[in-house]
Amino acid sequence: MRLELIAIKNIVRRKQRVFFLLFTIIVAVAIVNSLYQLNTSMSSEIGNSFDRLGPNIIITVPDSNLDVSPTPLIADDYMKVYQIPERNSIAVVSPKLLDVGNVEATKALLLGVYFQFESQLKPWWSWDGQLPFKTNEVLLGRNIATELQKSVGDTLQIENQEFTITGILNVTNTDEDKVVFLPLLTLQSLKNRGQEISFIEVAALCTSCPLPDIAEQIRQVLPNTEVKTLQESVAIRQATIERIQEFMLLGSIIILLISCFIVGMTMMNYVFERKVDIGVLRAVGLRRAHVFEVLITEAVIIGATGGLLGYAVGTIMAKYITPYIISLPLTIEFNVWFGGVSVIISILLTILASLYPINKVTKLDPVDALKL
Amino acid sequence: MAFINLENVTKIYNLKGANVTALQTTDLTINQGEFLALMGPSGSGKSTLLTIMGTLNPPTSGRLIIDDIDVYQLNQERRADFRYSYTGFVFQQMHLLSYLTSIENVMVPLAVSKYSRKEQYFMAETVLEQVGLLNKKHRLPKELSGGEQQRVAIARAIVNKPAIIFADEPTGSLDTNTGNEILTLFKKLNETNNQTIIMVTHNPETLSYASRTVVIRDGIIDSDTLSDKEYLCSEDREV
């Protein structure tokens, strides 16, 4: 017989008594764990969603001054953005040429783009028909299409050349509603602009990296350009995520405190219930330290089991139940490291909660514990 | 020199602000190998005296000397070591650990000993055989009768071969026949191992087993008599 065996036998053979304590710990760990996992995953998902909301860096040619005429941007410059050290934080780069041209009998804004990049840059875009694929196809903003009385499939005269309208954007409530979108190469050729482009829009995954650093790195690879960051939108994204994180963290802390209190009360009840057992152990010659060891061993076993099961239950809850409550596609997986931390915290919590009652009960003279 | 020596021992309990004297100034000496029955009406202080002698209950004043050791001068942990080396306890309510089998209960005092698990097991089997319960060594307390539980408690009390066995009304919750079996067991331990037995009892049958009877009344030793069965029986009637 060893001291730890007394603890193990007590847990194994008095399951009903241990059950309530274990249940309390499992629920506490599961809720905190579930909230934490939800918090982490949600922040990341919201961050990613924000990152998909359009460009946050614009690269333009600087204003000309008297001494130096600026070097125009060319289409291939957009490739250089992918040479920066933080290239993994770049979601999409979209070079564009802006010009004004004769459309039917009127003047209109013409924007040359790579449609595959533009649609990635603006995931909120929706349209009737389809995006242009061939060099003689165009996409119209909703207002200009209405003004020109054009529909999908109609032809359109631009600078005396005939184009097919393959799609019409739905209302965006921006200037884009008045724009005619053409393939970039087509507009360059149409307006004799060679390889020239007007500006490049970049969407960086700004929740995972510092935007000013990315801008600085772009300046290094495109030295004759002006790189502007849309700090305000980034700040709003960051602030929103931080507010959500703070809220979740506060919730977790409150639940953790309540859990500590409940586990403490349950542990106190559990230890005081064993007063007579403790009296017996002391009466047969076990030191206070020995009894302490038995009870702490029980606390560690119960804490570890509760932590492990609580982590499993919490992860399952976060993975399978919360998606029904929160409409976000969350990525929650079992994580050995996080599971280990849950177990350790649960053990520490249980030990902490048991210290006071164990200390109090083991201080009793055996005669008081046994009520002789 | 007496083996157990109580010198000017008193015990006063503080109950809700009022001092209640459980044991008035008491002197008592007990020799090794004595079987002492401690008798008296309820509330007379006999259990208090037993627990003080058993090193479980510090007296308000006075000294307890056992084998030349001033026991209550030892700190709590040293006193626990002393209990482990010198004493075994048997309680009226048995106080077996409900989640341990008979043999595991008997091994509990050995949990902090130097003995290996195998040695502990052998020692526990030996004493269980002595009390006639070897065939029920894997039973939990709830699977044993009252008498069997008390036998396990006795086995637990004697497993580390203590010099003194303290028993607080060990037959109090047993029927007469079972009670007598338990008393016979105590007598056998007393005679074969020369273990000192100090037993609180209400049971007149005990007197035919004990070598000495101390009667307490109102916290004072009223009589202290060596065994004389008929005389002791008449003493008990007075009590």
Coordinates of C-alpha atoms in Angstrom, one line a residue:
Chain A
M1 CA 0.0 0.0 0.0
R2 CA 1.3 3.4 -1.0
L3 CA -0.2 6.8 -0.2
E4 CA -1.2 7.4 -3.8
L5 CA -2.9 4.1 -3.9
I6 CA -5.3 5.3 -1.1
A7 CA -6.1 8.3 -3.3
I8 CA -6.6 6.2 -6.5
K9 CA -8.8 3.6 -4.7
N10 CA -11.0 6.4 -3.2
I11 CA -11.6 7.9 -6.7
V12 CA -12.2 4.5 -8.4
R13 CA -14.4 3.0 -5.7
R14 CA -16.4 6.1 -4.8
K15 CA -17.3 7.2 -8.2
Q16 CA -20.6 8.8 -7.2
R17 CA -18.9 11.1 -4.7
V18 CA -16.2 12.0 -7.2
F19 CA -18.7 12.4 -10.0
F20 CA -20.2 15.7 -8.9
L21 CA -16.7 17.3 -8.4
L22 CA -15.5 15.9 -11.7
F23 CA -18.7 17.1 -13.5
T24 CA -18.2 20.6 -12.1
I25 CA -14.6 20.7 -13.3
I26 CA -15.5 19.3 -16.7
V27 CA -18.3 21.9 -17.2
A28 CA -16.0 24.7 -16.1
V29 CA -13.1 23.7 -18.3
A30 CA -15.4 22.9 -21.2
I31 CA -17.0 26.4 -21.2
V32 CA -13.8 28.3 -20.8
N33 CA -12.1 26.1 -23.4
S34 CA -15.0 26.4 -25.8
L35 CA -15.1 30.2 -25.4
Y36 CA -11.4 30.5 -25.9
Q37 CA -11.3 28.4 -29.0
L38 CA -14.3 30.2 -30.3
N39 CA -12.6 33.5 -29.6
T40 CA -9.4 32.6 -31.3
S41 CA -11.1 31.0 -34.3
M42 CA -13.6 33.8 -34.6
S43 CA -11.0 36.5 -34.5
S44 CA -9.1 34.8 -37.2
E45 CA -12.1 34.2 -39.3
I46 CA -13.4 37.8 -38.9
G47 CA -9.8 39.0 -39.6
N48 CA -9.8 37.0 -42.8
S49 CA -13.2 38.2 -43.8
F50 CA -12.1 41.8 -43.3
D51 CA -9.0 41.1 -45.3
R52 CA -11.2 40.1 -48.2
L53 CA -13.0 43.5 -48.1
G54 CA -11.1 45.2 -50.8
P55 CA -7.8 47.0 -51.3
N56 CA -5.8 48.7 -48.5
I57 CA -2.7 49.8 -50.4
I58 CA -2.7 52.0 -53.6
I59 CA 0.4 52.5 -55.7
T60 CA 0.3 55.5 -58.0
V61 CA 2.8 57.7 -59.9
P62 CA 3.8 60.7 -57.9
D63 CA 2.7 64.2 -58.9
S64 CA 5.0 65.6 -61.5
N65 CA 7.2 68.6 -60.4
L66 CA 9.3 71.0 -62.4
D67 CA 12.5 69.1 -62.3
V68 CA 11.6 65.5 -62.9
S69 CA 8.9 64.1 -65.0
P70 CA 7.6 61.0 -63.4
T71 CA 8.2 57.5 -64.8
P72 CA 4.9 56.0 -65.7
L73 CA 3.8 52.7 -64.1
I74 CA 3.8 49.8 -66.5
A75 CA 1.6 46.6 -66.3
D76 CA 4.5 44.4 -65.3
D77 CA 5.2 46.5 -62.2
Y78 CA 2.5 44.7 -60.4
M79 CA 4.6 41.5 -60.5
K80 CA 7.3 43.3 -58.4
V81 CA 4.9 43.6 -55.4
Y82 CA 5.2 39.8 -55.1
Q83 CA 9.0 40.2 -54.6
I84 CA 8.7 41.9 -51.2
P85 CA 9.7 39.9 -48.0
E86 CA 6.1 40.0 -46.7
R87 CA 4.7 38.6 -50.0
N88 CA 2.8 35.9 -48.1
S89 CA 0.6 38.7 -46.6
I90 CA -0.4 39.8 -50.1
A91 CA -3.9 38.6 -51.0
V92 CA -4.2 40.1 -54.5
V93 CA -2.6 42.8 -56.7
S94 CA -4.7 44.5 -59.4
P95 CA -3.1 46.9 -62.0
K96 CA -5.4 49.3 -63.7
L97 CA -5.5 51.9 -66.5
L98 CA -8.0 54.7 -66.2
D99 CA -9.0 56.8 -69.2
V100 CA -11.9 58.7 -70.8
G101 CA -13.2 57.6 -74.1
N102 CA -16.1 58.0 -76.5
V103 CA -18.7 55.4 -75.8
E104 CA -21.6 55.4 -78.3
A105 CA -22.5 59.1 -78.5
T106 CA -21.2 60.1 -75.1
K107 CA -18.0 60.3 -73.1
A108 CA -17.5 57.8 -70.3
L109 CA -14.8 56.6 -67.9
L110 CA -12.9 53.5 -69.2
L111 CA -11.1 51.3 -66.7
G112 CA -8.8 48.6 -68.0
V113 CA -8.4 45.7 -65.5
Y114 CA -7.4 42.1 -65.2
F115 CA -10.9 40.7 -64.4
Q116 CA -9.6 37.7 -62.6
F117 CA -7.7 40.0 -60.1
E118 CA -10.5 42.6 -59.9
S119 CA -13.1 40.1 -58.9
Q120 CA -10.8 38.8 -56.2
L121 CA -10.1 42.3 -55.0
K122 CA -13.8 43.1 -54.8
P123 CA -15.6 40.0 -53.5
W124 CA -18.8 42.0 -53.0
W125 CA -19.2 42.4 -56.8
S126 CA -22.1 40.7 -58.4
W127 CA -23.3 40.9 -61.9
D128 CA -25.7 39.8 -64.6
G129 CA -24.2 37.7 -67.4
Q130 CA -20.5 37.0 -67.0
L131 CA -17.1 38.7 -66.7
P132 CA -15.4 39.5 -70.0
F133 CA -13.0 36.8 -71.2
K134 CA -12.1 37.9 -74.8
T135 CA -10.3 41.1 -75.8
N136 CA -13.5 42.5 -77.4
E137 CA -15.7 42.0 -74.4
V138 CA -16.7 44.6 -71.7
L139 CA -18.5 44.8 -68.4
L140 CA -20.7 47.9 -67.7
G141 CA -21.6 49.6 -64.5
R142 CA -25.3 49.5 -63.7
N143 CA -25.9 53.3 -64.2
I144 CA -24.1 53.6 -67.6
A145 CA -25.8 50.5 -68.9
T146 CA -29.2 52.1 -68.0
E147 CA -28.1 55.4 -69.5
L148 CA -27.1 53.8 -72.7
Q149 CA -30.1 51.4 -72.6
K150 CA -27.8 48.4 -73.0
S151 CA -28.3 44.8 -71.9
V152 CA -26.1 41.7 -71.6
G153 CA -25.3 40.5 -75.2
D154 CA -25.7 43.9 -76.8
T155 CA -22.9 45.5 -78.7
L156 CA -21.2 48.7 -77.7
Q157 CA -19.2 51.2 -79.7
I158 CA -16.0 52.4 -77.9
E159 CA -13.6 54.7 -79.8
N160 CA -15.3 53.4 -83.0
Q161 CA -14.6 49.8 -82.2
E162 CA -17.3 47.3 -81.5
F163 CA -17.4 45.4 -78.3
T164 CA -19.8 42.8 -76.8
I165 CA -21.3 43.4 -73.4
T166 CA -20.9 40.1 -71.5
G167 CA -22.0 41.4 -68.1
I168 CA -23.6 44.3 -66.2
L169 CA -22.5 45.0 -62.6
N170 CA -25.2 45.2 -60.0
V171 CA -25.5 48.5 -58.2
T172 CA -22.4 49.2 -56.0
N173 CA -23.3 52.8 -55.1
T174 CA -19.8 54.0 -56.0
D175 CA -18.3 55.6 -59.1
E176 CA -18.0 52.1 -60.5
D177 CA -21.7 52.3 -61.5
K178 CA -20.7 54.8 -64.2
V179 CA -17.6 52.9 -65.5
V180 CA -17.0 50.8 -68.6
F181 CA -14.7 47.9 -67.6
L182 CA -12.4 46.5 -70.4
P183 CA -9.6 44.0 -70.4
L184 CA -6.4 46.0 -69.5
L185 CA -4.5 45.1 -72.6
T186 CA -7.5 46.1 -74.8
L187 CA -7.7 49.6 -73.2
Q188 CA -3.9 50.1 -73.5
S189 CA -4.1 49.2 -77.2
L190 CA -7.3 51.2 -77.8
K191 CA -5.8 54.4 -76.3
N192 CA -2.3 53.8 -77.5
R193 CA -0.9 53.8 -74.0
G194 CA 1.7 51.0 -74.6
Q195 CA 2.2 49.1 -71.4
E196 CA 1.2 52.0 -69.2
I197 CA -1.1 51.7 -66.2
S198 CA -2.5 54.4 -63.9
F199 CA -2.4 52.7 -60.5
I200 CA -2.1 49.4 -58.7
E201 CA -4.5 48.3 -55.9
V202 CA -3.2 45.8 -53.4
A203 CA -5.2 43.9 -50.8
A204 CA -2.8 42.8 -47.9
L205 CA -3.9 40.5 -45.1
C206 CA -3.5 43.3 -42.7
T207 CA -4.7 41.5 -39.5
S208 CA -1.7 39.3 -39.7
C209 CA 0.9 41.9 -40.6
P210 CA 1.8 45.6 -40.1
L211 CA 0.5 47.4 -43.1
P212 CA 3.1 50.3 -43.0
D213 CA 5.9 47.6 -43.2
I214 CA 4.4 46.2 -46.3
A215 CA 4.0 49.7 -47.8
E216 CA 7.7 50.4 -47.1
Q217 CA 8.7 47.1 -48.7
I218 CA 6.7 48.0 -51.8
R219 CA 8.5 51.4 -52.0
Q220 CA 11.8 49.5 -52.0
V221 CA 10.8 47.4 -55.1
L222 CA 9.0 50.3 -56.8
P223 CA 11.1 53.3 -55.9
N224 CA 9.5 55.8 -58.3
T225 CA 6.0 55.4 -57.0
E226 CA 3.8 56.7 -54.3
V227 CA 2.5 54.0 -52.0
K228 CA -0.5 55.0 -49.8
T229 CA -2.0 52.8 -47.1
L230 CA -5.7 53.1 -46.3
Q231 CA -4.9 53.2 -42.6
E232 CA -8.3 54.2 -41.5
S233 CA -10.0 51.1 -42.8
V234 CA -7.3 49.0 -41.4
A235 CA -7.6 50.6 -38.0
I236 CA -11.4 50.0 -38.0
R237 CA -10.8 46.3 -38.8
Q238 CA -8.3 46.0 -36.1
A239 CA -10.4 47.8 -33.5
T240 CA -13.4 45.7 -34.3
I241 CA -11.4 42.5 -33.9
E242 CA -9.9 43.8 -30.7
R243 CA -13.3 44.7 -29.3
I244 CA -14.6 41.2 -30.1
Q245 CA -11.5 39.6 -28.5
E246 CA -11.8 41.8 -25.4
F247 CA -15.5 40.9 -25.1
M248 CA -14.7 37.2 -25.4
L249 CA -11.7 37.5 -23.0
L250 CA -13.8 39.2 -20.4
G251 CA -16.5 36.5 -20.8
S252 CA -13.8 33.8 -20.3
I253 CA -12.4 35.5 -17.3
I254 CA -15.8 35.9 -15.6
I255 CA -16.6 32.2 -16.3
L256 CA -13.2 31.2 -15.1
L257 CA -13.7 33.1 -11.8
I258 CA -17.2 31.6 -11.3
S259 CA -15.8 28.2 -12.1
C260 CA -13.0 28.7 -9.6
F261 CA -15.6 29.6 -7.0
I262 CA -17.8 26.6 -7.8
V263 CA -14.9 24.2 -7.9
G264 CA -13.6 25.7 -4.7
M265 CA -17.0 25.2 -2.9
T266 CA -17.4 21.6 -4.3
M267 CA -13.8 20.7 -3.4
M268 CA -14.4 22.1 0.1
N269 CA -17.5 19.9 0.5
Y270 CA -15.6 16.9 -0.9
V271 CA -12.7 17.4 1.6
F272 CA -14.9 18.1 4.6
E273 CA -16.9 15.0 3.8
R274 CA -13.8 13.0 4.3
K275 CA -13.1 14.4 7.8
V276 CA -13.5 11.0 9.5
D277 CA -11.3 9.3 6.9
I278 CA -8.7 11.9 7.6
G279 CA -9.1 11.4 11.4
V280 CA -8.5 7.6 10.9
L281 CA -5.4 8.2 8.8
R282 CA -4.0 10.5 11.4
A283 CA -5.0 8.1 14.3
V284 CA -3.1 5.2 12.7
G285 CA 0.1 7.3 12.6
L286 CA 0.1 9.1 9.3
R287 CA 1.6 12.6 9.4
R288 CA -0.2 15.7 8.4
A289 CA 2.0 15.8 5.4
H290 CA 1.1 12.2 4.4
V291 CA -2.6 13.0 4.6
F292 CA -1.9 16.2 2.6
E293 CA -0.2 14.0 0.0
V294 CA -3.2 11.7 -0.3
L295 CA -5.6 14.5 -0.8
I296 CA -3.5 16.5 -3.2
T297 CA -3.0 13.3 -5.2
E298 CA -6.7 13.0 -5.5
A299 CA -7.0 16.7 -6.5
V300 CA -4.4 16.2 -9.2
I301 CA -6.1 13.1 -10.6
I302 CA -9.5 14.7 -10.5
G303 CA -8.1 17.9 -12.0
A304 CA -6.3 16.1 -14.8
T305 CA -9.3 14.0 -15.7
G306 CA -11.6 17.0 -15.5
G307 CA -9.2 19.0 -17.6
L308 CA -8.8 16.4 -20.3
L309 CA -12.5 15.6 -20.5
G310 CA -13.4 19.3 -20.3
Y311 CA -11.0 20.1 -23.1
A312 CA -12.6 17.4 -25.3
V313 CA -16.1 18.4 -24.5
G314 CA -15.3 22.1 -25.0
T315 CA -13.6 21.5 -28.3
I316 CA -16.6 19.3 -29.5
M317 CA -19.0 22.1 -28.3
A318 CA -17.0 24.8 -30.2
K319 CA -16.7 22.6 -33.3
Y320 CA -20.1 21.2 -33.7
I321 CA -22.6 23.3 -31.7
T322 CA -21.4 26.9 -32.1
P323 CA -21.6 27.0 -35.9
Y324 CA -25.4 26.7 -35.4
I325 CA -25.4 29.7 -33.1
I326 CA -22.8 31.9 -35.0
S327 CA -23.0 31.9 -38.7
L328 CA -19.3 31.8 -39.4
P329 CA -17.3 28.9 -40.9
L330 CA -14.9 28.4 -38.0
T331 CA -11.8 26.2 -38.1
I332 CA -11.6 24.4 -34.7
E333 CA -9.4 21.3 -34.3
F334 CA -8.1 19.3 -31.5
N335 CA -4.7 20.7 -30.5
V336 CA -2.3 18.8 -28.3
W337 CA -0.6 21.9 -27.0
F338 CA -3.8 23.6 -26.0
G339 CA -5.2 20.4 -24.5
G340 CA -2.0 20.1 -22.4
V341 CA -2.5 23.7 -21.2
S342 CA -6.1 23.0 -20.3
V343 CA -5.1 20.0 -18.3
I344 CA -2.4 21.9 -16.4
I345 CA -4.6 24.9 -15.7
S346 CA -7.4 22.5 -14.5
I347 CA -4.9 20.7 -12.2
L348 CA -3.6 24.0 -10.8
L349 CA -7.2 25.2 -10.3
T350 CA -8.2 22.1 -8.5
I351 CA -5.1 22.2 -6.3
L352 CA -5.7 25.8 -5.5
A353 CA -9.3 25.2 -4.6
S354 CA -8.3 22.3 -2.4
L355 CA -5.5 24.0 -0.5
Y356 CA -7.7 25.8 2.0
P357 CA -10.0 22.9 3.0
I358 CA -7.2 20.4 3.1
N359 CA -5.1 22.7 5.2
K360 CA -8.0 23.2 7.6
V361 CA -9.0 19.6 7.9
T362 CA -5.5 18.2 8.3
K363 CA -4.8 20.7 11.1
L364 CA -7.6 19.2 13.2
D365 CA -6.6 16.9 16.0
P366 CA -7.6 13.3 15.1
V367 CA -10.0 13.4 18.1
D368 CA -11.9 16.3 16.6
A369 CA -11.9 14.8 13.1
L370 CA -13.3 11.5 14.5
K371 CA -15.7 13.3 16.9
L372 CA -14.6 11.0 19.7
Chain B
M1 CA 9.2 2.5 36.1
A2 CA 5.6 2.4 34.7
F3 CA 5.2 2.1 31.0
I4 CA 2.5 4.7 30.8
N5 CA 2.4 7.6 33.3
L6 CA -0.2 10.3 33.5
E7 CA 0.8 13.2 35.7
N8 CA -1.7 15.9 36.9
V9 CA -3.6 15.6 33.6
T10 CA -6.7 17.8 33.2
K11 CA -8.9 18.4 30.2
I12 CA -11.2 21.4 30.0
Y13 CA -13.4 21.9 26.9
N14 CA -14.6 25.3 25.8
L15 CA -18.2 24.9 24.7
K16 CA -19.8 28.1 23.4
G17 CA -17.8 30.2 25.7
A18 CA -18.4 28.1 28.8
N19 CA -15.5 25.9 30.3
V20 CA -16.5 22.3 30.9
T21 CA -14.1 20.1 32.9
A22 CA -14.1 16.7 31.3
L23 CA -11.2 15.4 33.3
Q24 CA -10.1 16.7 36.7
T25 CA -6.5 16.4 37.9
T26 CA -5.7 12.8 37.2
D27 CA -2.6 10.6 37.9
L28 CA -2.5 7.1 36.6
T29 CA 0.3 4.6 35.9
I30 CA -0.1 1.5 33.7
N31 CA 2.5 -1.2 33.3
Q32 CA 3.4 -2.9 30.1
G33 CA 1.2 -6.0 29.3
E34 CA -1.7 -4.8 31.4
F35 CA -5.3 -5.3 30.1
L36 CA -7.0 -2.2 31.5
A37 CA -10.8 -1.7 31.4
L38 CA -11.9 1.9 31.7
M39 CA -15.5 2.1 32.9
G40 CA -17.9 4.7 34.0
P41 CA -21.3 6.3 33.1
S42 CA -21.7 8.3 29.9
G43 CA -20.0 11.7 30.1
S44 CA -17.8 10.6 32.9
G45 CA -14.6 11.4 31.0
K46 CA -13.4 7.9 30.2
S47 CA -13.2 8.5 26.4
T48 CA -11.4 11.7 27.1
L49 CA -8.9 9.9 29.2
L50 CA -8.5 7.2 26.5
T51 CA -7.9 9.7 23.7
I52 CA -5.4 11.7 25.9
M53 CA -3.5 8.4 26.6
G54 CA -3.8 7.6 22.9
T55 CA -2.0 10.8 22.0
L56 CA -5.0 12.0 20.0
N57 CA -6.2 14.7 22.3
P58 CA -3.8 17.1 24.0
P59 CA -4.6 17.7 27.7
T60 CA -5.2 21.2 29.0
S61 CA -2.5 20.6 31.6
G62 CA -0.3 17.8 32.8
R63 CA 2.0 15.3 31.2
L64 CA 1.7 12.0 29.5
I65 CA 4.9 9.9 29.7
I66 CA 5.0 6.7 27.6
D67 CA 8.2 4.7 27.6
D68 CA 10.0 7.7 29.0
I69 CA 8.8 10.0 26.3
D70 CA 6.9 13.2 27.2
V71 CA 4.4 12.7 24.3
Y72 CA 2.7 16.0 24.2
Q73 CA 6.0 17.9 24.2
L74 CA 6.4 16.4 20.7
N75 CA 5.1 18.4 17.8
Q76 CA 2.1 17.1 15.8
E77 CA 4.3 15.3 13.2
R78 CA 6.5 13.7 15.8
R79 CA 3.4 12.7 17.7
A80 CA 2.1 11.0 14.5
D81 CA 5.4 9.1 14.3
F82 CA 5.0 8.1 17.9
R83 CA 1.5 6.9 17.3
Y84 CA 2.7 4.9 14.3
S85 CA 5.4 3.2 16.4
Y86 CA 3.6 2.7 19.8
T87 CA -0.2 2.6 19.3
G88 CA -3.0 0.9 17.6
F89 CA -6.6 2.1 17.7
V90 CA -9.9 0.3 17.6
F91 CA -13.1 2.4 17.5
Q92 CA -16.7 1.6 18.3
Q93 CA -17.7 2.6 14.8
M94 CA -14.8 0.7 13.3
H95 CA -14.0 3.6 11.0
L96 CA -12.7 1.4 8.2
L97 CA -12.1 3.2 5.0
S98 CA -15.2 2.2 2.9
Y99 CA -13.3 2.3 -0.4
L100 CA -10.6 -0.1 0.7
T101 CA -10.8 -3.9 0.9
S102 CA -10.1 -5.7 4.2
I103 CA -6.4 -6.3 3.4
E104 CA -6.0 -2.7 2.0
N105 CA -7.5 -1.3 5.2
V106 CA -5.0 -3.3 7.3
M107 CA -2.1 -2.1 5.1
V108 CA -3.0 1.6 5.6
P109 CA -0.8 2.2 8.7
L110 CA 2.1 0.6 6.7
A111 CA 1.7 3.0 3.8
V112 CA 4.4 5.2 5.2
S113 CA 6.6 2.4 6.5
K114 CA 9.9 1.2 5.1
Y115 CA 8.4 -2.2 4.2
S116 CA 8.1 -3.2 0.5
R117 CA 4.6 -3.8 -0.9
K118 CA 5.2 -7.5 -0.7
E119 CA 6.3 -7.4 2.9
Q120 CA 3.3 -5.2 3.8
Y121 CA 1.0 -7.7 2.1
F122 CA 2.5 -10.6 4.0
M123 CA 2.2 -8.6 7.3
A124 CA -1.4 -7.8 6.6
E125 CA -2.2 -11.4 5.7
T126 CA -0.6 -12.6 8.9
V127 CA -2.8 -10.4 11.1
L128 CA -5.9 -11.1 9.1
E129 CA -5.2 -14.8 9.7
Q130 CA -4.8 -14.0 13.4
V131 CA -8.3 -12.4 13.5
G132 CA -9.7 -15.2 11.3
L133 CA -10.5 -13.2 8.3
L134 CA -7.9 -14.2 5.7
N135 CA -10.6 -15.7 3.5
K136 CA -12.4 -12.3 3.3
K137 CA -9.3 -10.2 2.6
H138 CA -10.7 -8.9 -0.7
R139 CA -14.1 -7.9 0.7
L140 CA -15.1 -4.2 1.1
P141 CA -16.3 -3.2 4.6
K142 CA -19.9 -3.1 3.4
E143 CA -19.6 -6.8 2.4
L144 CA -18.7 -7.8 6.0
S145 CA -20.8 -8.2 9.1
G146 CA -20.3 -5.8 12.1
G147 CA -18.1 -8.3 14.0
E148 CA -16.0 -9.0 10.9
Q149 CA -15.5 -5.3 10.4
Q150 CA -14.4 -4.9 14.0
R151 CA -11.9 -7.8 13.4
V152 CA -10.5 -6.0 10.4
A153 CA -10.2 -2.9 12.6
I154 CA -8.3 -4.9 15.2
A155 CA -6.1 -6.3 12.5
R156 CA -5.3 -2.8 11.3
A157 CA -4.6 -1.8 14.9
I158 CA -2.0 -4.6 15.4
V159 CA -0.4 -4.8 12.0
N160 CA 2.6 -2.7 13.0
K161 CA 2.9 -4.6 16.3
P162 CA 2.2 -1.6 18.6
A163 CA 3.1 -1.8 22.3
I164 CA -0.3 -0.4 23.3
I165 CA -3.8 -1.0 21.8
F166 CA -6.5 1.6 22.6
A167 CA -10.0 0.4 22.1
D168 CA -13.0 2.7 22.5
E169 CA -16.1 0.5 23.2
P170 CA -15.1 -2.1 20.6
T171 CA -18.1 -4.3 21.4
G172 CA -20.5 -1.4 21.7
S173 CA -22.2 -1.9 18.4
L174 CA -22.0 -5.8 18.4
D175 CA -24.3 -8.5 19.7
T176 CA -23.2 -10.4 22.8
N177 CA -21.7 -13.4 21.1
T178 CA -19.8 -11.4 18.6
G179 CA -18.7 -9.0 21.4
N180 CA -17.3 -11.9 23.4
E181 CA -15.4 -13.2 20.3
I182 CA -13.8 -9.8 20.0
L183 CA -12.9 -9.7 23.7
T184 CA -11.4 -13.1 23.4
L185 CA -9.3 -11.9 20.6
F186 CA -8.1 -8.9 22.6
K187 CA -7.2 -11.2 25.5
K188 CA -5.3 -13.5 23.2
L189 CA -3.3 -10.5 21.9
N190 CA -2.6 -9.4 25.4
E191 CA -1.4 -12.8 26.5
T192 CA 0.5 -13.9 23.5
N193 CA 2.1 -10.6 22.5
N194 CA 2.3 -8.9 25.9
Q195 CA 0.6 -5.9 24.3
T196 CA -0.9 -3.4 26.7
I197 CA -4.6 -3.0 26.1
I198 CA -6.6 -0.1 27.3
M199 CA -10.3 -0.4 26.6
V200 CA -13.2 1.9 27.3
T201 CA -16.3 -0.3 27.8
H202 CA -19.8 -0.5 29.2
N203 CA -19.8 -4.2 28.8
P204 CA -19.6 -6.1 32.2
E205 CA -18.3 -9.1 30.3
T206 CA -15.1 -7.2 29.7
L207 CA -14.3 -7.4 33.3
S208 CA -13.7 -11.2 33.1
Y209 CA -11.0 -10.5 30.5
A210 CA -9.3 -7.4 31.9
S211 CA -6.5 -7.5 34.5
R212 CA -7.4 -4.2 35.9
T213 CA -10.4 -1.9 36.0
V214 CA -10.4 1.8 36.4
V215 CA -13.8 3.5 37.1
I216 CA -14.3 7.1 36.3
R217 CA -17.0 9.3 37.6
D218 CA -17.4 13.1 36.9
G219 CA -13.9 13.3 35.5
I220 CA -12.3 11.8 38.6
I221 CA -10.9 8.2 39.0
D222 CA -13.4 6.7 41.4
S223 CA -11.8 3.3 41.8
D224 CA -8.8 1.4 40.4
T225 CA -8.9 -2.3 41.1
L226 CA -6.9 -5.3 40.1
S227 CA -8.8 -8.2 38.6
D228 CA -11.1 -10.1 40.9
K229 CA -14.0 -11.1 38.8
E230 CA -16.7 -11.2 41.5
Y231 CA -15.4 -8.1 43.2
L232 CA -15.3 -6.2 39.9
C233 CA -18.8 -7.3 39.0
S234 CA -20.1 -5.9 42.2
E235 CA -18.1 -2.7 41.5
D236 CA -19.8 -2.5 38.1
R237 CA -23.3 -2.8 39.7
E238 CA -22.4 0.3 41.8
V239 CA -21.5 2.2 38.7

